[in-house]
């Protein structure tokens, strides 16, 4: 099918919703000719038939697809993550030449991206793992793009990706994140933060609904109002839309007829699994993942339905003040979610040898992606003021923001406990904050316990060295390794 005279400067493999929208986005930019290919040719035929304006070079075999690309060839894979991606990579690698570029734009696990890059790079072909956020609309109109790969491949790829990315304050939402799996790693953390943000918003809704008895439509108005201030974000905006929706069949608010069991595609769990491996406490993100798991265990929930709740009936004294407390608690908890996410990015960069510029990541999340928010400018500023910032919440702006909201935050978490309203993300974020700022933690007692039952030893606050108490003997202390250790 391909016109042999047509040399496409870029190709896309995978014509499901993401790939076809990305191909249309690419084709709409000046100077691009886009070759398209899908395993089952019907999808390609439909797309090309529906969008003659795109001038696609339609192909129906890998040979034809590869032959239609100008050298050095650049192909973006947008197929089912995992086996689908591996299958397409092997077809392209066997036909590509040194200097050609393969971009995986799917939701790959970054460890797979590291493996694939290792396998492919000896051939001289560049492999780029690019996280793409924004769903189908983002792919079409401008996503946030997080590419990882060689600096050399980014010289070719950067201008193309910049031309299709979302624009925030005049800047394209794409940056060279780092080598091999860095882009997919950052996309994974983005999704983890997205889980936390969504859970926090859901808890805020639940607190207001149960605490004040306001209707979903009234709460939609509150969220719309919040969206004009420091909480302004895509997720707050769409929350208002969802809460305002009425179900056509029953006349009920739609949120009341949606089954309360949240699904997940796994990237939140990856974020938490990886944080556990790295030893990074992403408690807000973890609670958001677990909250979805709890919601999706109907047998356990049914078995627990009759368990006792609080004996008293809690109601706020002043509803307006309570709603404002919830807004502030949401902002403080959101700061913690992002602080924890960036903590994981820093730890991942250290572990895998990436030089990730945190401020640039905050900037490319300002538009195109699901967690886009006004607040990301503040994060970019914080890292630009202090590139070595150790923990985001300690930056002056965020420290002041939490200082101004923490009394509300504490009241809300206490109220939730009194009222029996589950707020795992609000509560764990506050516990994390208090743990982080504590001058002394009961970890000292945990070390004592570990030494008692397992002779795991401990360090002292007053002198160097490693020590053990002879718990089953005369309970004197011995030094177990030279103090120089
Ligand atoms: P998808 O449903 O994840 O995958 C379907 C596509 O994969 C079809 O084009 C299918 O071809 C192809 N495919 C599957 N196995 C294949 C194989 N062995 N060889 C060749 N092609 C194969 O599609 P999607 O929703 O458009 O997503 C594409 C990628 O983007 C995924 O990695 C997804 O995780 C990621 N992503 C999706 C979203 C979203 O909002 N949907 C957002 C960001 C990222 P056939 O038509 O021949 O079956």
XYZ file of C-alpha atoms and ligand atoms in Angstrom:
533
model
C 0.000 0.000 0.000
C 2.851 2.424 0.725
C 3.858 4.782 -2.026
C 7.527 3.978 -2.561
C 8.226 7.640 -3.317
C 6.775 8.719 0.022
C 9.459 8.851 2.650
C 7.894 9.308 6.050
C 10.051 11.063 8.642
C 8.314 9.164 11.444
C 6.189 6.045 11.813
C 3.720 4.798 14.410
C 3.013 1.110 15.122
C -0.272 0.331 16.892
C -3.457 1.976 15.668
C -5.637 1.499 18.755
C -6.868 4.677 20.434
C -3.502 5.999 21.690
C -1.450 5.210 18.585
C -3.988 6.549 16.100
C -4.431 9.780 18.056
C -0.677 10.243 18.394
C -0.267 9.592 14.666
C -2.930 12.225 13.891
C -1.195 14.673 16.243
C 2.138 14.059 14.490
C 0.559 14.378 11.039
C -1.021 17.719 11.933
C 2.408 19.308 12.542
C 4.186 21.140 9.759
C 6.778 19.053 7.962
C 5.764 15.616 9.228
C 4.830 12.691 7.013
C 3.654 9.799 9.168
C 3.769 6.117 8.263
C 1.212 3.994 10.129
C 1.016 0.266 10.772
C -1.147 -2.061 12.839
C -0.949 -5.842 13.211
C -4.543 -6.207 12.010
C -4.815 -3.994 8.907
C -8.501 -3.105 9.453
C -7.567 -0.536 12.102
C -5.108 1.130 9.718
C -7.648 1.180 6.897
C -10.312 2.718 9.151
C -7.974 5.437 10.405
C -6.651 6.329 6.972
C -10.195 6.310 5.524
C -11.528 8.578 8.278
C -8.601 11.023 8.152
C -7.531 11.695 4.578
C -6.353 15.164 5.713
C -3.519 13.527 7.697
C -1.761 12.299 4.531
C -0.740 9.058 6.251
C 1.519 6.570 4.527
C -0.536 3.433 5.200
C 1.371 0.158 5.426
C 0.225 -3.420 5.915
C 3.419 -5.315 6.683
C 6.529 -4.653 8.756
C 8.618 -4.714 5.545
C 6.408 -2.093 3.963
C 6.378 0.016 7.129
C 10.165 0.004 7.490
C 10.661 0.691 3.767
C 8.426 3.761 4.019
C 10.624 5.447 6.647
C 13.357 7.917 5.703
C 16.773 7.169 7.219
C 17.718 7.420 9.992
C 14.370 5.793 10.737
C 12.223 6.778 13.711
C 9.297 4.613 14.821
C 7.007 5.043 17.827
C 5.420 1.883 19.235
C 1.975 2.342 20.838
C 0.797 -1.188 21.482
C -0.285 -3.244 24.463
C 2.504 -3.055 27.045
C 4.496 -6.226 27.749
C 4.435 -9.033 25.198
C 2.923 -6.854 22.447
C 5.769 -4.363 22.792
C 8.415 -7.106 22.772
C 6.864 -8.627 19.633
C 6.915 -5.318 17.735
C 10.444 -4.472 18.919
C 11.794 -7.752 17.609
C 10.173 -7.156 14.174
C 11.645 -3.648 13.968
C 15.097 -4.520 15.301
C 15.514 -7.218 12.658
C 14.869 -4.604 9.940
C 16.362 -1.405 11.400
C 19.986 -0.240 11.023
C 22.497 1.460 13.345
C 21.419 5.048 14.053
C 17.690 4.274 13.689
C 15.435 5.050 16.663
C 12.735 2.909 18.254
C 10.493 4.700 20.754
C 8.226 2.729 23.079
C 5.423 5.149 23.980
C 3.368 2.540 25.880
C 3.031 2.155 29.631
C 6.080 -0.083 30.039
C 7.528 -1.075 33.369
C 10.822 0.849 33.534
C 12.706 -2.357 34.383
C 11.544 -3.792 31.035
C 12.756 -0.596 29.354
C 16.194 -0.971 30.966
C 16.318 -4.614 29.792
C 15.207 -3.747 26.256
C 17.721 -0.926 25.968
C 20.525 -3.286 27.071
C 19.457 -5.878 24.513
C 19.083 -3.415 21.633
C 21.949 -0.937 22.101
C 24.761 -3.307 20.958
C 23.104 -3.238 17.495
C 23.623 0.540 17.280
C 19.863 1.112 17.209
C 18.661 3.678 19.764
C 15.905 2.543 22.088
C 13.863 5.229 23.819
C 11.296 4.488 26.533
C 8.892 7.431 26.529
C 6.189 7.841 29.146
C 3.182 9.550 27.586
C 0.456 10.967 29.804
C -2.864 12.572 29.020
C -4.961 9.667 27.796
C -6.495 9.654 24.340
C -7.284 13.362 24.286
C -3.729 14.207 25.309
C -2.299 11.957 22.594
C -4.364 13.844 20.016
C -4.086 17.409 21.264
C -0.823 17.451 23.186
C 0.398 15.053 25.872
C 3.075 15.418 28.518
C 6.003 13.305 27.293
C 8.759 11.787 29.436
C 11.411 10.258 27.156
C 14.382 8.262 28.427
C 17.220 7.178 26.148
C 20.515 8.345 24.694
C 21.235 12.070 24.395
C 22.106 11.406 20.730
C 18.650 10.018 19.931
C 17.049 12.989 21.691
C 18.737 15.344 19.224
C 16.533 13.846 16.486
C 13.547 13.063 18.633
C 13.422 16.196 20.808
C 12.149 18.595 18.103
C 9.509 16.082 16.917
C 8.251 15.424 20.452
C 8.327 19.143 21.288
C 6.099 19.821 18.284
C 3.340 17.442 19.504
C 3.577 17.958 23.273
C 1.244 20.093 25.355
C 2.380 23.674 25.919
C 2.580 25.210 29.395
C 3.341 28.929 29.575
C 4.979 28.771 26.148
C 7.150 25.731 26.954
C 6.561 22.238 25.475
C 5.839 19.585 28.100
C 8.724 17.304 27.165
C 12.293 16.979 28.369
C 15.077 14.423 28.049
C 14.520 12.762 31.423
C 17.632 10.563 31.457
C 18.999 7.358 29.972
C 17.219 4.003 29.384
C 14.327 3.529 31.854
C 14.339 7.068 33.329
C 11.324 8.242 31.310
C 9.149 5.260 32.146
C 10.267 5.498 35.785
C 9.141 9.127 36.002
C 5.873 8.261 34.227
C 5.328 5.505 36.804
C 5.785 7.976 39.680
C 3.477 10.425 37.865
C 0.801 7.723 37.918
C 1.471 7.003 41.597
C 0.964 10.688 42.425
C -2.192 10.592 40.300
C -3.542 7.739 42.476
C -2.823 9.764 45.639
C -4.339 12.968 44.230
C -7.529 11.144 43.180
C -7.875 9.374 46.532
C -7.355 12.630 48.458
C -10.030 14.359 46.385
C -12.373 11.404 46.920
C -11.779 11.567 50.687
C -12.484 15.325 50.684
C -15.789 14.648 48.898
C -16.699 11.877 51.342
C -15.899 14.025 54.388
C -18.097 16.869 53.140
C -20.901 14.562 52.055
C -20.998 12.546 55.280
C -20.063 15.458 57.520
C -22.590 17.996 56.205
C -25.118 16.013 54.191
C -24.592 18.253 51.145
C -25.674 16.770 47.811
C -23.181 15.797 45.070
C -24.335 18.817 43.034
C -23.674 21.146 45.994
C -20.265 19.569 46.487
C -19.620 20.029 42.744
C -20.079 23.767 43.319
C -17.555 23.637 46.172
C -14.993 21.876 43.960
C -15.602 24.346 41.148
C -14.923 27.155 43.635
C -11.772 25.403 44.894
C -10.629 25.181 41.291
C -10.262 28.961 41.188
C -7.584 28.933 43.918
C -4.364 27.154 44.880
C -5.975 23.737 44.271
C -6.644 24.544 40.604
C -6.028 21.353 38.644
C -7.476 19.052 36.010
C -8.500 16.466 38.620
C -10.438 19.009 40.737
C -12.081 20.327 37.567
C -13.279 16.903 36.384
C -14.373 15.965 39.919
C -16.874 18.842 39.791
C -18.099 17.563 36.413
C -18.553 14.006 37.667
C -20.371 15.129 40.831
C -22.736 17.341 38.838
C -23.739 14.527 36.467
C -27.246 13.073 36.823
C -27.958 9.483 35.789
C -30.456 9.528 32.909
C -31.986 6.167 33.829
C -32.735 6.849 37.520
C -32.540 10.613 37.926
C -30.040 10.018 40.751
C -26.636 11.682 40.952
C -24.413 9.490 38.759
C -21.896 9.065 41.591
C -24.629 7.306 43.603
C -25.289 4.678 40.960
C -21.655 3.890 40.124
C -20.491 0.705 41.882
C -17.998 1.747 44.567
C -15.207 -0.644 43.557
C -12.217 1.170 42.039
C -10.216 -0.493 39.283
C -6.501 -0.176 38.627
C -4.160 -0.992 35.776
C -1.126 -1.532 37.974
C 1.121 1.515 37.647
C 0.195 2.706 41.160
C 1.177 -0.687 42.526
C 4.480 -0.516 40.584
C 5.212 2.857 42.198
C 4.689 1.413 45.646
C 6.549 -1.854 44.954
C 9.494 0.137 43.691
C 9.360 2.518 46.653
C 9.486 -0.495 48.990
C 12.585 -1.748 47.156
C 14.185 1.689 47.383
C 13.138 2.190 51.023
C 11.214 5.386 50.213
C 8.105 6.059 52.335
C 5.443 6.922 49.744
C 2.696 6.319 52.293
C 0.064 8.559 50.652
C 0.478 6.800 47.317
C 0.461 3.383 49.005
C -2.736 4.186 50.905
C -4.354 5.307 47.655
C -3.473 1.978 46.022
C -4.690 0.038 49.070
C -7.905 2.080 49.231
C -8.721 0.837 45.717
C -7.854 -2.723 46.809
C -10.124 -2.454 49.870
C -12.974 -1.098 47.754
C -12.663 -4.057 45.400
C -13.021 -6.781 48.059
C -16.802 -7.139 48.228
C -16.793 -10.355 50.273
C -14.668 -8.826 53.026
C -16.700 -5.616 52.999
C -19.958 -7.561 53.261
C -18.561 -9.650 56.122
C -17.527 -6.467 57.981
C -20.721 -4.467 57.361
C -22.045 -4.993 60.913
C -18.816 -4.112 62.727
C -19.389 -1.317 65.252
C -18.693 2.304 64.354
C -18.312 5.297 66.670
C -20.842 5.435 69.517
C -21.439 9.166 69.163
C -22.921 11.060 66.231
C -20.296 13.537 65.007
C -21.335 16.685 63.135
C -19.286 19.845 62.485
C -20.311 22.877 64.584
C -19.879 25.174 61.616
C -20.340 23.607 58.173
C -18.617 26.386 56.232
C -15.604 26.290 58.540
C -15.474 22.503 58.177
C -15.515 22.718 54.366
C -12.659 25.231 54.522
C -10.748 22.900 56.876
C -11.196 20.074 54.356
C -9.899 22.296 51.540
C -6.784 23.139 53.535
C -6.268 19.518 54.601
C -6.505 18.513 50.951
C -3.861 21.040 49.972
C -1.487 19.942 52.751
C -1.963 16.247 51.937
C -1.433 16.964 48.255
C 1.885 18.656 49.050
C 2.905 15.472 50.888
C 1.893 13.243 47.944
C 4.093 15.237 45.559
C 6.895 15.474 48.105
C 6.861 11.687 48.462
C 6.720 11.184 44.678
C 9.732 13.435 44.116
C 11.522 11.623 46.946
C 11.061 8.406 44.957
C 12.344 10.076 41.784
C 15.484 11.198 43.640
C 16.031 7.712 45.085
C 15.417 6.051 41.704
C 17.834 8.429 39.993
C 20.507 7.551 42.571
C 19.874 3.822 42.275
C 19.822 3.664 38.473
C 22.370 6.381 37.697
C 20.081 8.972 36.105
C 20.632 12.712 36.266
C 17.037 13.799 36.586
C 16.327 17.521 36.858
C 13.418 17.635 39.299
C 12.353 21.158 38.332
C 12.093 20.126 34.668
C 9.858 17.197 35.633
C 7.514 19.542 37.520
C 7.449 21.794 34.447
C 6.539 19.061 31.961
C 3.656 17.979 34.208
C 2.081 21.466 34.077
C -0.007 20.655 31.000
C -1.113 17.647 28.963
C -1.077 15.125 31.788
C -3.678 13.995 34.308
C -1.974 15.611 37.331
C -1.602 18.988 35.635
C -2.053 21.708 38.236
C -1.232 25.317 39.010
C 0.731 24.086 42.014
C 3.408 22.479 39.782
C 4.843 25.950 39.108
C 5.598 26.131 42.836
C 7.466 22.817 42.682
C 9.470 23.963 39.655
C 10.325 27.196 41.533
C 11.352 25.265 44.643
C 13.843 23.126 42.695
C 15.088 26.086 40.684
C 15.719 28.061 43.923
C 17.489 25.063 45.454
C 18.442 22.243 43.042
C 19.794 20.212 45.998
C 16.518 20.442 47.950
C 16.406 17.267 50.046
C 12.680 17.070 50.678
C 10.116 19.134 48.807
C 7.899 19.900 51.799
C 10.850 21.672 53.480
C 11.107 24.287 50.674
C 10.062 27.734 52.024
C 6.826 27.989 50.024
C 5.626 24.520 51.002
C 6.762 24.843 54.625
C 4.695 28.047 54.879
C 1.768 26.450 53.062
C 1.685 23.546 55.518
C 2.187 25.893 58.462
C -0.932 27.771 57.346
C -3.026 24.644 56.862
C -1.865 22.149 59.459
C -4.354 23.051 62.204
C -7.170 22.444 59.702
C -5.478 19.223 58.608
C -5.315 17.942 62.205
C -8.948 18.894 62.887
C -10.095 17.074 59.744
C -8.155 13.883 60.504
C -9.453 13.942 64.102
C -13.011 14.588 62.890
C -12.752 11.690 60.439
C -11.658 9.395 63.272
C -14.535 10.573 65.519
C -17.049 10.247 62.713
C -15.771 6.885 61.478
C -15.165 8.213 57.962
C -12.215 6.410 56.337
C -9.510 8.875 55.283
C -6.416 6.690 54.752
C -4.601 9.170 52.503
C -5.341 12.276 54.629
C -4.375 10.449 57.830
C -1.242 8.738 56.543
C 0.004 11.984 54.970
C -0.327 13.751 58.314
C 1.414 10.872 60.115
C 4.227 11.037 57.534
C 4.565 14.791 58.058
C 4.732 14.404 61.829
C 7.173 11.519 61.497
C 9.426 13.512 59.202
C 9.607 16.513 61.517
C 9.948 14.549 64.776
C 13.267 15.157 66.542
C 13.112 11.645 68.040
C 11.235 8.638 66.698
C 10.267 5.450 68.523
C 12.525 3.702 66.015
C 14.965 3.679 68.954
C 12.640 1.267 70.771
C 12.279 -0.851 67.617
C 16.074 -1.133 67.504
C 16.042 -2.224 71.162
C 13.429 -4.890 70.396
C 15.407 -6.106 67.388
C 18.534 -6.359 69.485
C 16.633 -8.255 72.209
C 15.222 -11.041 70.055
C 17.690 -11.184 67.188
C 20.953 -9.615 68.387
C 20.571 -7.188 65.483
C 22.672 -4.552 67.323
C 22.142 -0.790 67.555
C 24.058 2.466 67.375
C 24.157 5.020 70.204
C 23.459 8.741 70.096
C 26.470 9.600 72.267
C 29.379 7.714 70.685
C 30.283 5.929 67.454
C 30.264 2.139 67.123
C 27.811 -0.751 66.970
C 26.500 -2.253 70.206
C 24.598 -5.209 71.623
C 23.140 -5.740 75.066
C 23.550 -9.243 76.507
C 19.793 -9.589 77.087
C 19.838 -13.227 78.141
C 23.012 -12.780 80.184
C 23.897 -10.085 82.689
C 22.508 -7.321 80.409
C 25.771 -5.500 80.073
C 26.473 -3.797 76.790
C 29.242 -4.928 74.453
C 30.664 -3.215 71.406
C 30.305 -5.581 68.472
C 32.402 -3.798 65.888
C 35.257 -1.315 66.025
C 34.034 2.256 66.596
C 35.653 3.293 63.331
C 32.827 1.431 61.477
P -4.049 -1.220 23.855
O -5.481 -1.608 24.001
O -3.207 -1.184 25.072
O -3.352 -2.203 22.798
C -3.967 -2.520 21.563
C -2.964 -2.378 20.448
O -1.839 -3.238 20.662
C -3.569 -2.772 19.108
O -3.074 -1.905 18.141
C -3.044 -4.186 18.930
O -3.017 -4.614 17.612
C -1.654 -4.017 19.464
N -0.991 -5.285 19.795
C -1.232 -6.089 20.849
N -0.422 -7.165 20.799
C 0.344 -7.031 19.687
C 1.373 -7.823 19.087
N 1.780 -8.974 19.647
N 1.943 -7.367 17.953
C 1.550 -6.216 17.386
N 0.583 -5.418 17.914
C -0.011 -5.831 19.038
O -3.974 0.195 23.079
P -4.052 1.687 23.664
O -5.098 1.844 24.712
O -4.078 2.561 22.470
O -2.651 1.888 24.417
C -1.409 1.750 23.738
C -0.285 1.904 24.738
O -0.362 3.198 25.341
C -0.355 0.907 25.906
O 0.940 0.550 26.294
C -1.031 1.696 26.996
O -0.708 1.207 28.282
C -0.438 3.065 26.747
N -1.228 4.184 27.273
C -2.572 4.174 27.185
C -3.305 5.256 27.672
C -4.792 5.295 27.541
O -5.389 6.248 28.073
N -5.416 4.342 26.856
C -2.643 6.336 28.226
C -1.270 6.338 28.271
C -0.573 5.252 27.792
P -4.315 -5.371 17.001
O -5.254 -4.272 16.590
O -3.768 -6.129 15.846
O -4.860 -6.252 18.064
